[in-house]
PDB file of C-alpha atoms in Angstrom:
ATOM      1  CA  MET A  10      49.696  27.840  62.338  1.00 46.00           C
ATOM      2  CA  HIS A  11      46.289  27.289  60.693  1.00 43.00           C
ATOM      3  CA  CYS A  12      47.927  27.300  57.253  1.00 42.00           C
ATOM      4  CA  GLN A  13      50.448  24.658  58.353  1.00 47.00           C
ATOM      5  CA  SER A  14      47.613  22.431  59.625  1.00 43.00           C
ATOM      6  CA  LEU A  15      45.834  22.703  56.284  1.00 42.00           C
ATOM      7  CA  THR A  16      49.055  21.912  54.447  1.00 44.00           C
ATOM      8  CA  VAL A  17      49.672  18.820  56.599  1.00 46.00           C
ATOM      9  CA  ALA A  18      46.051  17.688  56.148  1.00 44.00           C
ATOM     10  CA  ALA A  19      46.286  18.155  52.362  1.00 44.00           C
ATOM     11  CA  LEU A  20      49.562  16.210  52.263  1.00 41.00           C
ATOM     12  CA  CYS A  21      48.027  13.356  54.272  1.00 41.00           C
ATOM     13  CA  LEU A  22      45.046  13.205  51.915  1.00 41.00           C
ATOM     14  CA  ALA A  23      47.340  13.204  48.879  1.00 41.00           C
ATOM     15  CA  LEU A  24      49.452  10.383  50.308  1.00 41.00           C
ATOM     16  CA  ALA A  25      46.357   8.357  51.160  1.00 43.00           C
ATOM     17  CA  ALA A  26      45.061   8.817  47.613  1.00 43.00           C
ATOM     18  CA  CYS A  27      48.388   7.567  46.226  1.00 49.00           C
ATOM     19  CA  GLY A  28      47.762   4.270  48.002  1.00 62.00           C
ATOM     20  CA  THR A  29      44.645   3.754  45.879  1.00 79.00           C
ATOM     21  CA  ILE A  30      46.163   4.574  42.489  1.00 89.00           C
ATOM     22  CA  PRO A  31      46.943   1.319  40.641  1.00 90.00           C
ATOM     23  CA  PRO A  32      50.481   0.756  39.398  1.00 90.00           C
ATOM     24  CA  THR A  33      51.171   1.398  35.729  1.00 87.00           C
ATOM     25  CA  GLU A  34      53.073  -0.799  33.287  1.00 82.00           C
ATOM     26  CA  THR A  35      56.018   1.581  33.693  1.00 85.00           C
ATOM     27  CA  ASP A  36      55.842   1.242  37.493  1.00 87.00           C
ATOM     28  CA  LEU A  37      56.037  -2.545  37.235  1.00 90.00           C
ATOM     29  CA  ALA A  38      58.541  -2.816  34.365  1.00 89.00           C
ATOM     30  CA  LYS A  39      61.476  -3.509  36.710  1.00 89.00           C
ATOM     31  CA  VAL A  40      59.525  -5.308  39.434  1.00 94.00           C
ATOM     32  CA  PRO A  41      60.251  -9.053  39.593  1.00 96.00           C
ATOM     33  CA  ILE A  42      57.393 -11.502  39.098  1.00 96.00           C
ATOM     34  CA  ILE A  43      57.573 -14.282  41.660  1.00 96.00           C
ATOM     35  CA  THR A  44      55.523 -17.411  41.078  1.00 96.00           C
ATOM     36  CA  PHE A  45      53.805 -18.644  44.202  1.00 92.00           C
ATOM     37  CA  GLY A  46      55.997 -21.257  45.886  1.00 91.00           C
ATOM     38  CA  GLN A  47      59.267 -19.501  45.041  1.00 94.00           C
ATOM     39  CA  PRO A  48      61.178 -17.724  47.821  1.00 95.00           C
ATOM     40  CA  LEU A  49      59.886 -14.202  48.380  1.00 93.00           C
ATOM     41  CA  PRO A  50      62.314 -11.288  48.149  1.00 93.00           C
ATOM     42  CA  LYS A  51      62.644  -8.869  51.048  1.00 94.00           C
ATOM     43  CA  GLY A  52      60.193  -5.995  51.144  1.00 93.00           C
ATOM     44  CA  ASP A  53      57.043  -5.725  49.076  1.00 92.00           C
ATOM     45  CA  ASN A  54      58.318  -4.552  45.695  1.00 94.00           C
ATOM     46  CA  PHE A  55      57.405  -7.655  43.686  1.00 96.00           C
ATOM     47  CA  VAL A  56      54.423  -9.122  41.876  1.00 96.00           C
ATOM     48  CA  LEU A  57      53.236 -12.449  43.270  1.00 96.00           C
ATOM     49  CA  HIS A  58      51.734 -14.721  40.612  1.00 97.00           C
ATOM     50  CA  PHE A  59      49.211 -17.382  41.617  1.00 96.00           C
ATOM     51  CA  PRO A  60      49.030 -19.547  38.451  1.00 97.00           C
ATOM     52  CA  ALA A  61      45.834 -21.149  37.193  1.00 97.00           C
ATOM     53  CA  ASP A  62      45.535 -24.929  37.012  1.00 96.00           C
ATOM     54  CA  THR A  63      48.309 -25.371  39.581  1.00 95.00           C
ATOM     55  CA  PRO A  64      47.788 -26.978  42.985  1.00 95.00           C
ATOM     56  CA  LEU A  65      48.158 -24.326  45.694  1.00 94.00           C
ATOM     57  CA  ARG A  66      48.553 -25.375  49.319  1.00 93.00           C
ATOM     58  CA  VAL A  67      46.464 -23.665  51.976  1.00 93.00           C
ATOM     59  CA  ARG A  68      47.526 -24.345  55.548  1.00 94.00           C
ATOM     60  CA  THR A  69      45.181 -24.181  58.524  1.00 94.00           C
ATOM     61  CA  VAL A  70      46.486 -23.853  62.075  1.00 95.00           C
ATOM     62  CA  VAL A  71      44.354 -24.178  65.192  1.00 94.00           C
ATOM     63  CA  GLN A  72      46.276 -23.313  68.339  1.00 96.00           C
ATOM     64  CA  GLY A  73      46.093 -21.636  71.702  1.00 97.00           C
ATOM     65  CA  ASN A  74      46.313 -22.321  75.413  1.00 98.00           C
ATOM     66  CA  LEU A  75      42.825 -23.825  75.369  1.00 95.00           C
ATOM     67  CA  PHE A  76      44.130 -26.880  73.480  1.00 96.00           C
ATOM     68  CA  THR A  77      46.456 -29.705  74.523  1.00 98.00           C
ATOM     69  CA  HIS A  78      48.274 -29.473  71.183  1.00 97.00           C
ATOM     70  CA  THR A  79      48.316 -27.467  67.965  1.00 98.00           C
ATOM     71  CA  ALA A  80      46.492 -28.936  64.974  1.00 96.00           C
ATOM     72  CA  ILE A  81      47.781 -28.206  61.473  1.00 97.00           C
ATOM     73  CA  SER A  82      46.154 -29.347  58.249  1.00 96.00           C
ATOM     74  CA  THR A  83      46.797 -28.636  54.607  1.00 96.00           C
ATOM     75  CA  ALA A  84      44.274 -28.387  51.801  1.00 95.00           C
ATOM     76  CA  THR A  85      44.974 -28.014  48.099  1.00 96.00           C
ATOM     77  CA  VAL A  86      43.045 -25.655  45.839  1.00 96.00           C
ATOM     78  CA  VAL A  87      43.330 -24.909  42.108  1.00 97.00           C
ATOM     79  CA  LEU A  88      42.512 -21.501  40.621  1.00 96.00           C
ATOM     80  CA  LYS A  89      40.398 -21.167  37.478  1.00 96.00           C
ATOM     81  CA  HIS A  90      42.626 -18.364  36.159  1.00 94.00           C
ATOM     82  CA  ASP A  91      45.827 -16.542  37.046  1.00 97.00           C
ATOM     83  CA  ILE A  92      45.830 -13.977  39.817  1.00 97.00           C
ATOM     84  CA  TYR A  93      48.620 -11.435  40.253  1.00 97.00           C
ATOM     85  CA  ALA A  94      49.112  -9.500  43.482  1.00 96.00           C
ATOM     86  CA  TYR A  95      51.183  -6.351  44.003  1.00 96.00           C
ATOM     87  CA  ARG A  96      50.931  -4.774  47.428  1.00 94.00           C
ATOM     88  CA  GLN A  97      47.192  -4.062  47.905  1.00 94.00           C
ATOM     89  CA  PHE A  98      46.424  -4.408  44.184  1.00 95.00           C
ATOM     90  CA  ALA A  99      45.344  -7.427  42.156  1.00 96.00           C
ATOM     91  CA  SER A 100      45.050  -8.328  38.485  1.00 96.00           C
ATOM     92  CA  PHE A 101      43.903 -11.266  36.367  1.00 96.00           C
ATOM     93  CA  ASP A 102      46.218 -10.393  33.447  1.00 95.00           C
ATOM     94  CA  ASN A 103      49.192  -8.537  35.030  1.00 94.00           C
ATOM     95  CA  LYS A 104      48.197  -5.430  33.038  1.00 92.00           C
ATOM     96  CA  HIS A 105      44.957  -4.072  34.479  1.00 93.00           C
ATOM     97  CA  TRP A 106      45.319  -3.465  38.216  1.00 95.00           C
ATOM     98  CA  VAL A 107      42.687  -2.571  40.807  1.00 95.00           C
ATOM     99  CA  LEU A 108      42.526  -2.619  44.582  1.00 94.00           C
ATOM    100  CA  GLY A 109      42.317  -6.268  45.598  1.00 93.00           C
ATOM    101  CA  ARG A 110      38.989  -5.770  47.365  1.00 93.00           C
ATOM    102  CA  ARG A 111      37.472  -4.541  44.083  1.00 94.00           C
ATOM    103  CA  LEU A 112      38.577  -7.655  42.192  1.00 92.00           C
ATOM    104  CA  LEU A 113      37.977 -10.322  44.829  1.00 93.00           C
ATOM    105  CA  ASP A 114      35.412 -10.783  47.560  1.00 93.00           C
ATOM    106  CA  SER A 115      36.671 -12.707  50.568  1.00 92.00           C
ATOM    107  CA  ARG A 116      34.658 -13.974  53.480  1.00 94.00           C
ATOM    108  CA  LEU A 117      35.810 -15.967  56.496  1.00 94.00           C
ATOM    109  CA  THR A 118      33.133 -17.515  58.662  1.00 94.00           C
ATOM    110  CA  VAL A 119      33.846 -19.197  61.979  1.00 93.00           C
ATOM    111  CA  ALA A 120      31.099 -21.319  63.507  1.00 93.00           C
ATOM    112  CA  ILE A 121      31.493 -22.808  67.001  1.00 92.00           C
ATOM    113  CA  PRO A 122      30.014 -25.381  67.087  1.00 93.00           C
ATOM    114  CA  GLY A 123      29.319 -26.354  63.487  1.00 90.00           C
ATOM    115  CA  LYS A 124      25.672 -25.913  62.455  1.00 88.00           C
ATOM    116  CA  ASP A 125      24.875 -29.623  62.471  1.00 87.00           C
ATOM    117  CA  GLY A 126      26.432 -30.158  65.906  1.00 88.00           C
ATOM    118  CA  LYS A 127      28.840 -32.811  64.564  1.00 92.00           C
ATOM    119  CA  ASP A 128      31.852 -30.473  64.408  1.00 93.00           C
ATOM    120  CA  ALA A 129      33.282 -28.513  67.336  1.00 93.00           C
ATOM    121  CA  GLY A 130      34.037 -25.715  64.888  1.00 92.00           C
ATOM    122  CA  VAL A 131      34.000 -24.854  61.203  1.00 93.00           C
ATOM    123  CA  LEU A 132      36.257 -22.382  59.376  1.00 92.00           C
ATOM    124  CA  ASP A 133      34.723 -21.476  56.010  1.00 93.00           C
ATOM    125  CA  LEU A 134      36.808 -19.329  53.639  1.00 93.00           C
ATOM    126  CA  GLN A 135      35.120 -18.117  50.478  1.00 94.00           C
ATOM    127  CA  LEU A 136      36.956 -16.245  47.717  1.00 93.00           C
ATOM    128  CA  ASN A 137      34.853 -15.015  44.809  1.00 95.00           C
ATOM    129  CA  GLU A 138      35.552 -12.927  41.745  1.00 94.00           C
ATOM    130  CA  LYS A 139      33.536  -9.716  41.764  1.00 89.00           C
TER     131      LYS A 139
END
């Protein structure tokens, strides 16, 4: 019984480690590249390309039973360079892949009320290259 427990634990560790190994060129050779804005295929076996110098819509939704109605707004951002995403991995060139959190730093700050007291709330999303 003890041996089986060790075997299961070792298998779990091995599977967890596989989730941190970046995909290789061979792994991605048959994976479709979808440009952001195109319909996404089912599942997660595709590379999503966020192109540089292209307007990208970011939608904000504020909702809940505290409000009389839902508020939706859209902002447009433009990336300085391409970003490719494949599952939990990211790349700037679609060749060198790392865990997304090692390539990009993301921070979401919610302030209620806003610091100057003029806004009921502020949502501040920062995305930075590491």
